[in-house]
CSV table of C-alpha atoms in Angstrom, one decimal:
chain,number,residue,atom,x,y,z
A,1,UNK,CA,-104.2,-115.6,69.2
A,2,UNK,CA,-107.9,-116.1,69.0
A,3,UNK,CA,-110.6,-117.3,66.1
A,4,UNK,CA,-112.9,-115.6,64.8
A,5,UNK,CA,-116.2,-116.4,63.0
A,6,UNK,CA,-114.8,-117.0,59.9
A,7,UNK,CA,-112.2,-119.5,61.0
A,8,UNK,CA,-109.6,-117.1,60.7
A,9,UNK,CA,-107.0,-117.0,63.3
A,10,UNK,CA,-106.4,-113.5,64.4
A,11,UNK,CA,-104.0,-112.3,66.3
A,12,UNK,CA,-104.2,-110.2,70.0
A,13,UNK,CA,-105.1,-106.9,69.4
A,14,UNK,CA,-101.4,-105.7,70.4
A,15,UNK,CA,-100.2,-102.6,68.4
A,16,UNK,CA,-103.2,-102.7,66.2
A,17,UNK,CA,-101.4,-104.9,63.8
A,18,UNK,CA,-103.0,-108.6,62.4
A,19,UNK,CA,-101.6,-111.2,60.6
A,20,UNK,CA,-103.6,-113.3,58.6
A,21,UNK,CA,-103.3,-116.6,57.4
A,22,UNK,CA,-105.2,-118.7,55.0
A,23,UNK,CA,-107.6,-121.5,55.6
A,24,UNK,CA,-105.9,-125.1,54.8
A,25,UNK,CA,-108.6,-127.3,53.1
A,26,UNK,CA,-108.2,-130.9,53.0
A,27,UNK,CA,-106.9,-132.3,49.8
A,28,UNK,CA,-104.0,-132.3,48.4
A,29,UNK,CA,-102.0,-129.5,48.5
A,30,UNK,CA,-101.9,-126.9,46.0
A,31,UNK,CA,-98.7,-125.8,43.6
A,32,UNK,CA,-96.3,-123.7,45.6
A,33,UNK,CA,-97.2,-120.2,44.1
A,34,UNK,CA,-94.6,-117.4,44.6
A,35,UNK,CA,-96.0,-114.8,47.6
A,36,UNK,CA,-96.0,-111.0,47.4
A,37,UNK,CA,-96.1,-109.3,51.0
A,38,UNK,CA,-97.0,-106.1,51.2
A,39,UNK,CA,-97.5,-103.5,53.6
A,40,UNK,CA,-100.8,-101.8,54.0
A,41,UNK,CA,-102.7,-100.4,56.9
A,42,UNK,CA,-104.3,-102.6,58.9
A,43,UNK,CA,-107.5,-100.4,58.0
A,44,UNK,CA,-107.2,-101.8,54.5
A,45,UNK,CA,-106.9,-105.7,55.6
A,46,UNK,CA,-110.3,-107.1,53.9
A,47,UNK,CA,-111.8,-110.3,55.7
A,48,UNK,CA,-111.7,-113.7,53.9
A,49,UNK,CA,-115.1,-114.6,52.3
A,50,UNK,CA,-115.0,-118.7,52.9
A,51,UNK,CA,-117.9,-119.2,54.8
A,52,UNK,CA,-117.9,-122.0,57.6
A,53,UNK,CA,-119.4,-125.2,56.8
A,54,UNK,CA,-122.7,-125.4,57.9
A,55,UNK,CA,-122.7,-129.2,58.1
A,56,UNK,CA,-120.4,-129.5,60.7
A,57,UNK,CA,-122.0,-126.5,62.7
A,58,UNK,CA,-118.8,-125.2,63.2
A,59,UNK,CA,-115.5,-124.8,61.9
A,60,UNK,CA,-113.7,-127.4,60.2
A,61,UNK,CA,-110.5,-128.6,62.4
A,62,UNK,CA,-107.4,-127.6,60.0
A,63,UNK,CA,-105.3,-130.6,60.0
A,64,UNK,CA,-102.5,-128.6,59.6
A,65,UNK,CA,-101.2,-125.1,60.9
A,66,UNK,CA,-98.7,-123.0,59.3
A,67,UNK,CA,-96.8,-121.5,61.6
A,68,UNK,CA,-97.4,-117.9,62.2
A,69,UNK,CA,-96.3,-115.2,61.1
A,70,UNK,CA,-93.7,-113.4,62.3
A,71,UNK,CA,-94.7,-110.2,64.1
A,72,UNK,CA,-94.8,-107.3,61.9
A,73,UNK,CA,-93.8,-104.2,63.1
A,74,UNK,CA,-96.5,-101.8,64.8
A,75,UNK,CA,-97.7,-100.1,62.1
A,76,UNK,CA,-97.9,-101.9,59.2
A,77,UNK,CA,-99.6,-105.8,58.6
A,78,UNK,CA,-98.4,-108.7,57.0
A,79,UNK,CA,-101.3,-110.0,54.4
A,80,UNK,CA,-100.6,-113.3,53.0
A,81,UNK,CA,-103.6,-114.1,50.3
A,82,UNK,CA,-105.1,-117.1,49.3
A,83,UNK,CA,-103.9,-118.9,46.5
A,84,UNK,CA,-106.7,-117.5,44.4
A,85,UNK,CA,-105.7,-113.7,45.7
A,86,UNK,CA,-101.8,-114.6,43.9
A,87,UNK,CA,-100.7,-112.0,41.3
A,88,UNK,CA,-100.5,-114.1,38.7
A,89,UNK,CA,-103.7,-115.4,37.7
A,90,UNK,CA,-103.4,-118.9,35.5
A,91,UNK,CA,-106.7,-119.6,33.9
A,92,UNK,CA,-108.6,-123.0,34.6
A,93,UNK,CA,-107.8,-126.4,32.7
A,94,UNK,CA,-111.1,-127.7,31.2
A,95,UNK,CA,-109.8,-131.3,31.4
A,96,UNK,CA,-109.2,-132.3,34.8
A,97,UNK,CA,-105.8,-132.5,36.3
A,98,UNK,CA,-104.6,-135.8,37.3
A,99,UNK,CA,-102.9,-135.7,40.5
A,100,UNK,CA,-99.9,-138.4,41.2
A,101,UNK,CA,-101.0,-140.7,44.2
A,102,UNK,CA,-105.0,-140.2,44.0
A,103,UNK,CA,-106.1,-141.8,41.4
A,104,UNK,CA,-108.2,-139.5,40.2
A,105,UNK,CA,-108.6,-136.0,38.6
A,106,UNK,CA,-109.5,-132.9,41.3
A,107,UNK,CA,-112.1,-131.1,40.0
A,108,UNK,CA,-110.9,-127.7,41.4
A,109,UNK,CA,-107.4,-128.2,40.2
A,110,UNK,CA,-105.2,-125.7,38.3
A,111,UNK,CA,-103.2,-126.5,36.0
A,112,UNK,CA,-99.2,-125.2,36.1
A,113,UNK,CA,-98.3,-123.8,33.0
A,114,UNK,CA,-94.5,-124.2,32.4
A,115,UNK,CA,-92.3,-121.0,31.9
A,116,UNK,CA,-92.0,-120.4,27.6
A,117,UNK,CA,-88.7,-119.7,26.9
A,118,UNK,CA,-87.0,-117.6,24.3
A,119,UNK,CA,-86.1,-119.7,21.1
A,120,UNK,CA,-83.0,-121.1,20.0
A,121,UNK,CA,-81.7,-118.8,16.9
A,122,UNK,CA,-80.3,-121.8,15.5
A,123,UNK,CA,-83.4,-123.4,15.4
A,124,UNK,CA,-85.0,-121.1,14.1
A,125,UNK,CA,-82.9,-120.2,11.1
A,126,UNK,CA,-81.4,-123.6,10.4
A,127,UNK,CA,-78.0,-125.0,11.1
A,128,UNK,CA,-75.3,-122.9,9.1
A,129,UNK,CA,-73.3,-125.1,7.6
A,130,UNK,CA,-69.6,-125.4,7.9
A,131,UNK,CA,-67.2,-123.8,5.2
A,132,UNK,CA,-66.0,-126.3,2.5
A,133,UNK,CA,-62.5,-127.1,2.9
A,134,UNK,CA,-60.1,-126.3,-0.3
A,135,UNK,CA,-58.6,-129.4,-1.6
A,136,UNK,CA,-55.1,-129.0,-2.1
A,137,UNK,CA,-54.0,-127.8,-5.4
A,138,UNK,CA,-51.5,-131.8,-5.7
A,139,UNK,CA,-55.1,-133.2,-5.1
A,140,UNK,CA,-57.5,-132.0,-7.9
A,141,UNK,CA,-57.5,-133.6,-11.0
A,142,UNK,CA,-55.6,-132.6,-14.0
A,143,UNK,CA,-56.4,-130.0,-16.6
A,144,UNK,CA,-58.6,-131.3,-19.8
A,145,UNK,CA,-56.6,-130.7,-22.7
A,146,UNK,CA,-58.6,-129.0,-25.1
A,147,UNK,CA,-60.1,-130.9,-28.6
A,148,UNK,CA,-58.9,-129.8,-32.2
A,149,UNK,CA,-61.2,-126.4,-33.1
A,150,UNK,CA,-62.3,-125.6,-29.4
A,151,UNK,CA,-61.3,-123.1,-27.0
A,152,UNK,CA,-60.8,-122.7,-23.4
A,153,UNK,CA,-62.1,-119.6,-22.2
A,154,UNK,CA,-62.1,-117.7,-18.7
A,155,UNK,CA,-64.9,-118.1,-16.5
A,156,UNK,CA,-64.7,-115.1,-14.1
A,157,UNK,CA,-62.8,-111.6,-15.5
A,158,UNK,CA,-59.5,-111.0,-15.5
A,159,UNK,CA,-57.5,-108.3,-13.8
A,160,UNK,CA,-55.7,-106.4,-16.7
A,161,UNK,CA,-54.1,-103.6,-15.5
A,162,UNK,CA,-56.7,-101.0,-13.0
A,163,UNK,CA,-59.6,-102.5,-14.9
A,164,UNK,CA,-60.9,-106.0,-15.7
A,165,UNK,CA,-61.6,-108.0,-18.8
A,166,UNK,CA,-64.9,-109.3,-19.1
A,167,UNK,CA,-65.2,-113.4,-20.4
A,168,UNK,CA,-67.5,-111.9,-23.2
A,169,UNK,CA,-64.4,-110.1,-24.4
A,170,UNK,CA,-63.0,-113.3,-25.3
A,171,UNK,CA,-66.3,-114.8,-27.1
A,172,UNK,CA,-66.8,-111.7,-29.1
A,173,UNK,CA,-63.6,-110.2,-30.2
A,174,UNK,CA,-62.9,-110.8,-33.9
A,175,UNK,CA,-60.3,-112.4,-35.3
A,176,UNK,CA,-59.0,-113.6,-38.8
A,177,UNK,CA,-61.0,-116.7,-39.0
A,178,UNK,CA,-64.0,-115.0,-38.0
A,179,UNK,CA,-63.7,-112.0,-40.6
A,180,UNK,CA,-63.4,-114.7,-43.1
A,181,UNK,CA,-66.6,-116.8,-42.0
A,182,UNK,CA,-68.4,-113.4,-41.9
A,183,UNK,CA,-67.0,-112.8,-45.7
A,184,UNK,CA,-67.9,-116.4,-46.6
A,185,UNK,CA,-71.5,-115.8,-45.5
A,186,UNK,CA,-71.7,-112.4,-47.1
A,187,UNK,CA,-70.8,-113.6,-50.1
A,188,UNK,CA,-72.8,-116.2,-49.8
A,189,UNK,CA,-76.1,-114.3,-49.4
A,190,UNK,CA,-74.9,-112.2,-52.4
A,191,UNK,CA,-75.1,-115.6,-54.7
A,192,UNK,CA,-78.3,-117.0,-53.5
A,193,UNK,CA,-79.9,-113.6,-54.2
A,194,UNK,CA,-77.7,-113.3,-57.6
A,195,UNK,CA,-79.5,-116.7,-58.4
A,196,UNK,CA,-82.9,-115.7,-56.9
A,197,UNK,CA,-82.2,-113.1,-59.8
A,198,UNK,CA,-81.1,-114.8,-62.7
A,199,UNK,CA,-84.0,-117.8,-62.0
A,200,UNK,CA,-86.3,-114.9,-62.2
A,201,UNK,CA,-85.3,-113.7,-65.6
A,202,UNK,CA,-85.1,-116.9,-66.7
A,203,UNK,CA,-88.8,-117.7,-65.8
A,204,UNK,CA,-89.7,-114.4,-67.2
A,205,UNK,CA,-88.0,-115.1,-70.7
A,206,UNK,CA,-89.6,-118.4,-70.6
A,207,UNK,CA,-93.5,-117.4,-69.5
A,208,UNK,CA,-93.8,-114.2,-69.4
A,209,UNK,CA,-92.4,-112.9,-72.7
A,210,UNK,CA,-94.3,-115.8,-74.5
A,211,UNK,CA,-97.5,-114.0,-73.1
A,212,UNK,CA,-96.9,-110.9,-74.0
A,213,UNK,CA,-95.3,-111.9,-77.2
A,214,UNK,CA,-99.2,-113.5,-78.0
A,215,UNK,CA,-100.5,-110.5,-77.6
A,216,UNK,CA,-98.3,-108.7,-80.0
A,217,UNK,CA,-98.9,-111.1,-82.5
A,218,UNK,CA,-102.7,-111.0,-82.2
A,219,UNK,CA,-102.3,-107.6,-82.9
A,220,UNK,CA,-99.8,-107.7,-85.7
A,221,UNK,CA,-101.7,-110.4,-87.3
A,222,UNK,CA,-105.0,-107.8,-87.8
A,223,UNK,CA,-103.1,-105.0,-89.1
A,224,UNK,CA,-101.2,-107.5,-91.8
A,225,UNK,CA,-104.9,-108.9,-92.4
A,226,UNK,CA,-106.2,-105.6,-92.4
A,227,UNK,CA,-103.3,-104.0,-94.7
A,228,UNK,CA,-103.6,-107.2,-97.5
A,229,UNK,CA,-107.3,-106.1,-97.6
A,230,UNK,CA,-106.1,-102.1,-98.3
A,231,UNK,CA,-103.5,-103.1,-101.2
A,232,UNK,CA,-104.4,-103.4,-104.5
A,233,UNK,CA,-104.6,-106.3,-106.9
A,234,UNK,CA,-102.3,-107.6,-108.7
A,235,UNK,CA,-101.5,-104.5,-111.1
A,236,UNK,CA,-98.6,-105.0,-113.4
A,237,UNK,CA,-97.9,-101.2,-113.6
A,238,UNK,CA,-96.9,-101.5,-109.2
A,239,UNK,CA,-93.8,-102.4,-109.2
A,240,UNK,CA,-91.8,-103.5,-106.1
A,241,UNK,CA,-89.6,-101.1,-103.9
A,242,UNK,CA,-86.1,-100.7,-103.9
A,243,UNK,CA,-83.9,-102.6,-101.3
A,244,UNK,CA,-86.8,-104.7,-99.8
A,245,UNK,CA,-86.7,-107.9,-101.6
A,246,UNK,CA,-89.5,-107.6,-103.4
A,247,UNK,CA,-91.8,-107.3,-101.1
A,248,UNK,CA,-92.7,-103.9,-101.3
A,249,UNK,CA,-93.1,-100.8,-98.7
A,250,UNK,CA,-91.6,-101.7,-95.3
A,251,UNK,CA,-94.4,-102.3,-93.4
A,252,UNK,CA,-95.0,-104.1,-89.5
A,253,UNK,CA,-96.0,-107.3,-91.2
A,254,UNK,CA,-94.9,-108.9,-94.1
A,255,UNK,CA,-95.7,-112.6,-94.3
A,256,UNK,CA,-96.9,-115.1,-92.1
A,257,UNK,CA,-95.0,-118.5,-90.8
A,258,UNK,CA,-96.1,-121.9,-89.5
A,259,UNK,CA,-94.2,-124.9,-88.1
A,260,UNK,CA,-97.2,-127.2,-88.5
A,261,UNK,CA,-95.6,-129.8,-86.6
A,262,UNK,CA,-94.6,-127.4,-83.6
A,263,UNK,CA,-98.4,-126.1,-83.5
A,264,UNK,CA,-97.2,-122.5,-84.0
A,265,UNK,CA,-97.3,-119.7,-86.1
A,266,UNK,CA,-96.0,-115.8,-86.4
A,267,UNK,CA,-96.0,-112.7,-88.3
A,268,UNK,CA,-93.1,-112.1,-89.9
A,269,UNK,CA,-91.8,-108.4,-89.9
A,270,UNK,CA,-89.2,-107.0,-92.0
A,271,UNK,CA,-86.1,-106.4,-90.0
A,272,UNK,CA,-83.7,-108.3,-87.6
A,273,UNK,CA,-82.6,-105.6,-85.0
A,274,UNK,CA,-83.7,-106.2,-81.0
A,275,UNK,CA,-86.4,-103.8,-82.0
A,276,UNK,CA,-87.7,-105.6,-84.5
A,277,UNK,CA,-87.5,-109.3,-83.4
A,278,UNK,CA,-88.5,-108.6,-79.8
A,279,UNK,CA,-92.3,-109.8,-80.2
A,280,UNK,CA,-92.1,-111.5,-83.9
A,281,UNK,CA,-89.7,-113.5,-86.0
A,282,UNK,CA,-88.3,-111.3,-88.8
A,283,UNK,CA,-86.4,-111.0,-91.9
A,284,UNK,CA,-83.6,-110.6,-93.3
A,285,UNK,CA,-83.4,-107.4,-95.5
A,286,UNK,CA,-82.0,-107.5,-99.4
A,287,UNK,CA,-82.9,-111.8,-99.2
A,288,UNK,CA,-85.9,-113.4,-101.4
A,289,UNK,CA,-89.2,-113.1,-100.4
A,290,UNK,CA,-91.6,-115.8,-99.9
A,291,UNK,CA,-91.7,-118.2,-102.9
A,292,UNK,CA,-89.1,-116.2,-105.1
A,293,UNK,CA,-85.7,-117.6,-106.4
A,294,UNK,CA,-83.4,-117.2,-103.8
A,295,UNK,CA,-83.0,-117.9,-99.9
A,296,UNK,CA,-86.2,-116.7,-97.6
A,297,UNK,CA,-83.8,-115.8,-94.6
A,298,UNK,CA,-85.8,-115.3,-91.2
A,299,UNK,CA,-84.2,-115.1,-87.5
A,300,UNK,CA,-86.1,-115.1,-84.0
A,301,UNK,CA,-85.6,-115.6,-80.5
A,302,UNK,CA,-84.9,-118.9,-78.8
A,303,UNK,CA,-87.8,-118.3,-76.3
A,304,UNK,CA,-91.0,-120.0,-75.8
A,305,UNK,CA,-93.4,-117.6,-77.9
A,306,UNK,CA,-90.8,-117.9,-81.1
A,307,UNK,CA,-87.7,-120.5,-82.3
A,308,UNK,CA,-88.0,-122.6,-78.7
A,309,UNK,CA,-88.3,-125.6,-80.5
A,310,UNK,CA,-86.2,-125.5,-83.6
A,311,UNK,CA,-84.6,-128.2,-83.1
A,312,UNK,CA,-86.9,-130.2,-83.3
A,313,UNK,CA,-87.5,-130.2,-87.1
A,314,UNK,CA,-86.4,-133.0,-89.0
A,315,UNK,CA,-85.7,-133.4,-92.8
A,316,UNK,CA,-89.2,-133.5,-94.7
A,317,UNK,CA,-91.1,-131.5,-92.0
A,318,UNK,CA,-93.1,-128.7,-93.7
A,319,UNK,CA,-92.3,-125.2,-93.2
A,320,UNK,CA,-95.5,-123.2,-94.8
A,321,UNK,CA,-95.3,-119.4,-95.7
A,322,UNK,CA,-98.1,-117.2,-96.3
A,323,UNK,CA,-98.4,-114.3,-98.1
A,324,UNK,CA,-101.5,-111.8,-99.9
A,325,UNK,CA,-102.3,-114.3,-102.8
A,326,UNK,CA,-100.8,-117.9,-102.5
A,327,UNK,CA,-99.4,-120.7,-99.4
A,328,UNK,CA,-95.7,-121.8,-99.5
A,329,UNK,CA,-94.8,-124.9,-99.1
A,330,UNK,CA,-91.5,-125.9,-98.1
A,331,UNK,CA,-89.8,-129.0,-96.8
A,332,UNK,CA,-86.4,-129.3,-94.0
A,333,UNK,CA,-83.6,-130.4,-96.1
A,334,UNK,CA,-80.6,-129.7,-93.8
A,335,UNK,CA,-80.1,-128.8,-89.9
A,336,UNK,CA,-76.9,-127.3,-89.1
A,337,UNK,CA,-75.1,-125.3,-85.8
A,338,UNK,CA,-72.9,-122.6,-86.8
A,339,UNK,CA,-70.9,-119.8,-85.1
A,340,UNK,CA,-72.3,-116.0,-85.2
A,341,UNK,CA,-70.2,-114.8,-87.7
A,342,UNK,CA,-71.0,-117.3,-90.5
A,343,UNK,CA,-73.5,-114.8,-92.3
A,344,UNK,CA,-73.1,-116.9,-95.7
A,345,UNK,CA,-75.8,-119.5,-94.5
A,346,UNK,CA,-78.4,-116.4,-95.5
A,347,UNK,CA,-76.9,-115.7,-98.6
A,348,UNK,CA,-78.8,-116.5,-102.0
A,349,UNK,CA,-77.5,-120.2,-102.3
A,350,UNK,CA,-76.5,-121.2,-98.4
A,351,UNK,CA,-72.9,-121.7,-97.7
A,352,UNK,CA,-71.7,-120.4,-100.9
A,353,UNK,CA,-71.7,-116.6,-101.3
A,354,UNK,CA,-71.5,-115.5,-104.8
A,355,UNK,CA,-73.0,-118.1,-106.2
A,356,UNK,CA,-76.2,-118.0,-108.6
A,357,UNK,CA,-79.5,-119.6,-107.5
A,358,UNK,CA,-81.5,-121.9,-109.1
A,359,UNK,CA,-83.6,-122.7,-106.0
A,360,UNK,CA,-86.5,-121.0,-103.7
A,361,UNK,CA,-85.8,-122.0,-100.6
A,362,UNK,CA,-86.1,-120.7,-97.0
A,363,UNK,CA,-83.7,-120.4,-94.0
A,364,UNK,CA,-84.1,-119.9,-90.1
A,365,UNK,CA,-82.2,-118.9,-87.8
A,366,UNK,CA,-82.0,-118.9,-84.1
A,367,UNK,CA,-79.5,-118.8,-81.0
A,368,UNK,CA,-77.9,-122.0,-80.0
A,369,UNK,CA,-78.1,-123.3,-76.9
A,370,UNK,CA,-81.1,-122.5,-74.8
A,371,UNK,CA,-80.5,-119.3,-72.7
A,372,UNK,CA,-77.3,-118.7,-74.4
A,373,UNK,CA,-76.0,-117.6,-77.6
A,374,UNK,CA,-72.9,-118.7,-78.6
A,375,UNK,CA,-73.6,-120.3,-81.8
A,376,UNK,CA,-76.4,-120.2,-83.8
A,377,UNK,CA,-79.0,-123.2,-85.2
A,378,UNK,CA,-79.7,-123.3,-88.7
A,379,UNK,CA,-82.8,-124.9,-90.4
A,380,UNK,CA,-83.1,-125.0,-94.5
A,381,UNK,CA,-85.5,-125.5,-96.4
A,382,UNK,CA,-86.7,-125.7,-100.4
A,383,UNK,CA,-89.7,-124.9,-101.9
A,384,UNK,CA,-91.9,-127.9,-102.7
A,385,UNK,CA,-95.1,-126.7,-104.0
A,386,UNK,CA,-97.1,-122.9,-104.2
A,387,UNK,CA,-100.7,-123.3,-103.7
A,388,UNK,CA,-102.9,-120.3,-104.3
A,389,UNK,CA,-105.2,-119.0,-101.2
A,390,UNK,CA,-108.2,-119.3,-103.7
A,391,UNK,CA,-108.1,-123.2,-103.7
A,392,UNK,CA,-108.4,-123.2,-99.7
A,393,UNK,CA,-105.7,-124.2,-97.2
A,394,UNK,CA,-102.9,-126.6,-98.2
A,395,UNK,CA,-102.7,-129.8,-96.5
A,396,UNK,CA,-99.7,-129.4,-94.4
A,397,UNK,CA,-102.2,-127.3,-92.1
A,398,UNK,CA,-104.9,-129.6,-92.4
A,399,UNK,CA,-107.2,-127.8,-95.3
């Protein structure tokens, strides 16, 4: 075996076959690196690079051989590269490797990456944990006895049969109690809207007849105004009609009344029907008429716009009646409550039918109690004084 000029030692020329071996630098020793021998032609053997030092003028003495080769067969050579000429190429570590024993870092050093494994699956997805053990059924606690008015209902659905029973089955199936709540609550909507209802009436009979009722009494008031302008004086060859008390035709307004103490006042038209008395008091047919001998008999609504306050009056309040010519003056003598069919408190002389009167006097009537009508309230009065129109208002209405 002989060297040549690049410090390689070559092998005799023998069957055209060369073994070549590596250059050992002085240092440490590199990482064992796995070795791939190959077979190739000896044509294709390439020359190492790694010139000689030129310092030293000659080759550097190798402090250690490895041992050759052994002797490949005739036709083929045994390459053994470098350690930079391995297969697998592992890049260069920027930081310096620090070598055991040397105290220091070689600058030329590669760094051994260890082999990456494949992950642990448990790792990865996380211990699984172990299946909770069933406790005996001696060792669970006992059953909670249900409270007064609850229910214990299943959880998960119950075979029944080749189907199952859903747990909403057992929250939504009716039973007796439950029809009679949902009756109970029916019926009870039904009264709050009954009483929605009847407030509404009520508030109606109370405002809003009272305003319509004013209007309606304006207007009766100019046709009674306007007819006592038409009719002609007093002529003793007009007599009265027939069956109307003396007060002549039937007309929409007869007379007027005021309360002086209550602050009101209304047309009186002649008739007591529902018709007749819905907007204005009126009066009773074949009684007196204002100011005559007799019993002036007029009924009206317990409402707001007519007989609301009544009962107010006490003896010696003034009840004052106006007609074409002259004021009436009466005064309360007697409040009483009486049931519906006691018609004698209109007649001539009150609570005495058949008897002859010596007095004028006036009488009104009106339902008894509020927003009901089982009796009837009765306010009397007699005549005091007559006062004709020409000598002003009385004094009662503040003339």
């Amino acid at each position: 075996m002989t060297g040549d000029q690049n410090g390689r030692h070559r092998a005799p020329d023998t069957s055209d076959a060369t073994a070549v071996i590596p250059r050992v630098v002085d240092g440490p020793a590199p990482s064992p690196l796995p070795r791939r021998i190959t077979e190739q032609p000896a044509s294709t053997a390439r020359p190492h690079p790694r010139p000689l030092d030129a310092s030293a003028g000659s080759r550097q003495p190798a402090p250690a051989v490895r041992p050759p080769a052994p002797e490949p067969s005739p036709d083929t050579t045994a390459v053994i590269p470098k350690a930079v000429d391995t297969t697998a190429v592992i890049p260069k570590v920027a930081r310096p490797v620090v070598v055991p024993g040397t105290g220091g870092a070689a600058p030329d050093q590669t760094a051994v990456i260890p082999k990456v494994t494949a992950p642990d699956m448990t790792t990865v997805m996380g211990a699984v944990p172990p299946a909770p053990v069933k406790p005996h059924p001696s060792e669970l606690p006992p059953p909670v006895k249900p409270r007064r008015g609850e229910r214990v209902v299943r959880l998960r659905a119950e075979h029944v049969g080749d189907d199952y029973r859903s747990v909403y089955s057992e929250l939504t199936r009716p039973t007796v109690w439950s029809r009679i709540r949902s009756g109970i609550r029916v019926g009870g909507e039904l009264m709050i809207t009954f009483g929605l209802v009847v407030l509404l009436f009520a508030a109606y009979e109370v405002w809003g007849v009272g305003v319509v009722q004013g209007g309606k009494q304006d207007a009766l008031a100019g046709a009674l105004e306007q007819q006592w302008a038409n009719e002609p004086g007093d002529d003793p060859t007009v007599g009265p009609t027939a069956g109307t008390g003396g007060l002549g035709s039937k007309t929409a307004g007869i007379a007027k009344l005021y309360i002086p103490k209550l602050g009101q006042q209304w047309v009186v038209v002649d008739g007591v029907t529902q018709a007749d008395i819905r907007y204005a008091p009126g009066h009773y047919p074949d009684t007196a008429g204002p100011g005559q001998i007799g019993n002036f008999s007029v009924a009206g609504h317990r409402n707001r716009a007519t007989f609301w306050r009544l009962d107010e009056l006490d003896n010696g309040d003034a009840i004052v009646v106006e007609d074409k010519s002259n004021w009436y003056v009466y005064h309360v003598v007697k409040t009483r409550i009486v049931l519906p069919t006691q018609v004698e408190v209109v007649a001539p002389v009150p609570m005495l039918p058949g008897s002859k009167p010596t007095k004028a006097m006036v009488t009104l009537t009106t339902c008894n109690p509020k927003f009901d009508n089982y009796q009837r309230l009765i306010v009397h009065g007699e005549l005091v004084r007559t006062q004709p129109k020409s000598q002003g208002d009385p004094a009662e209405l503040g003339g």
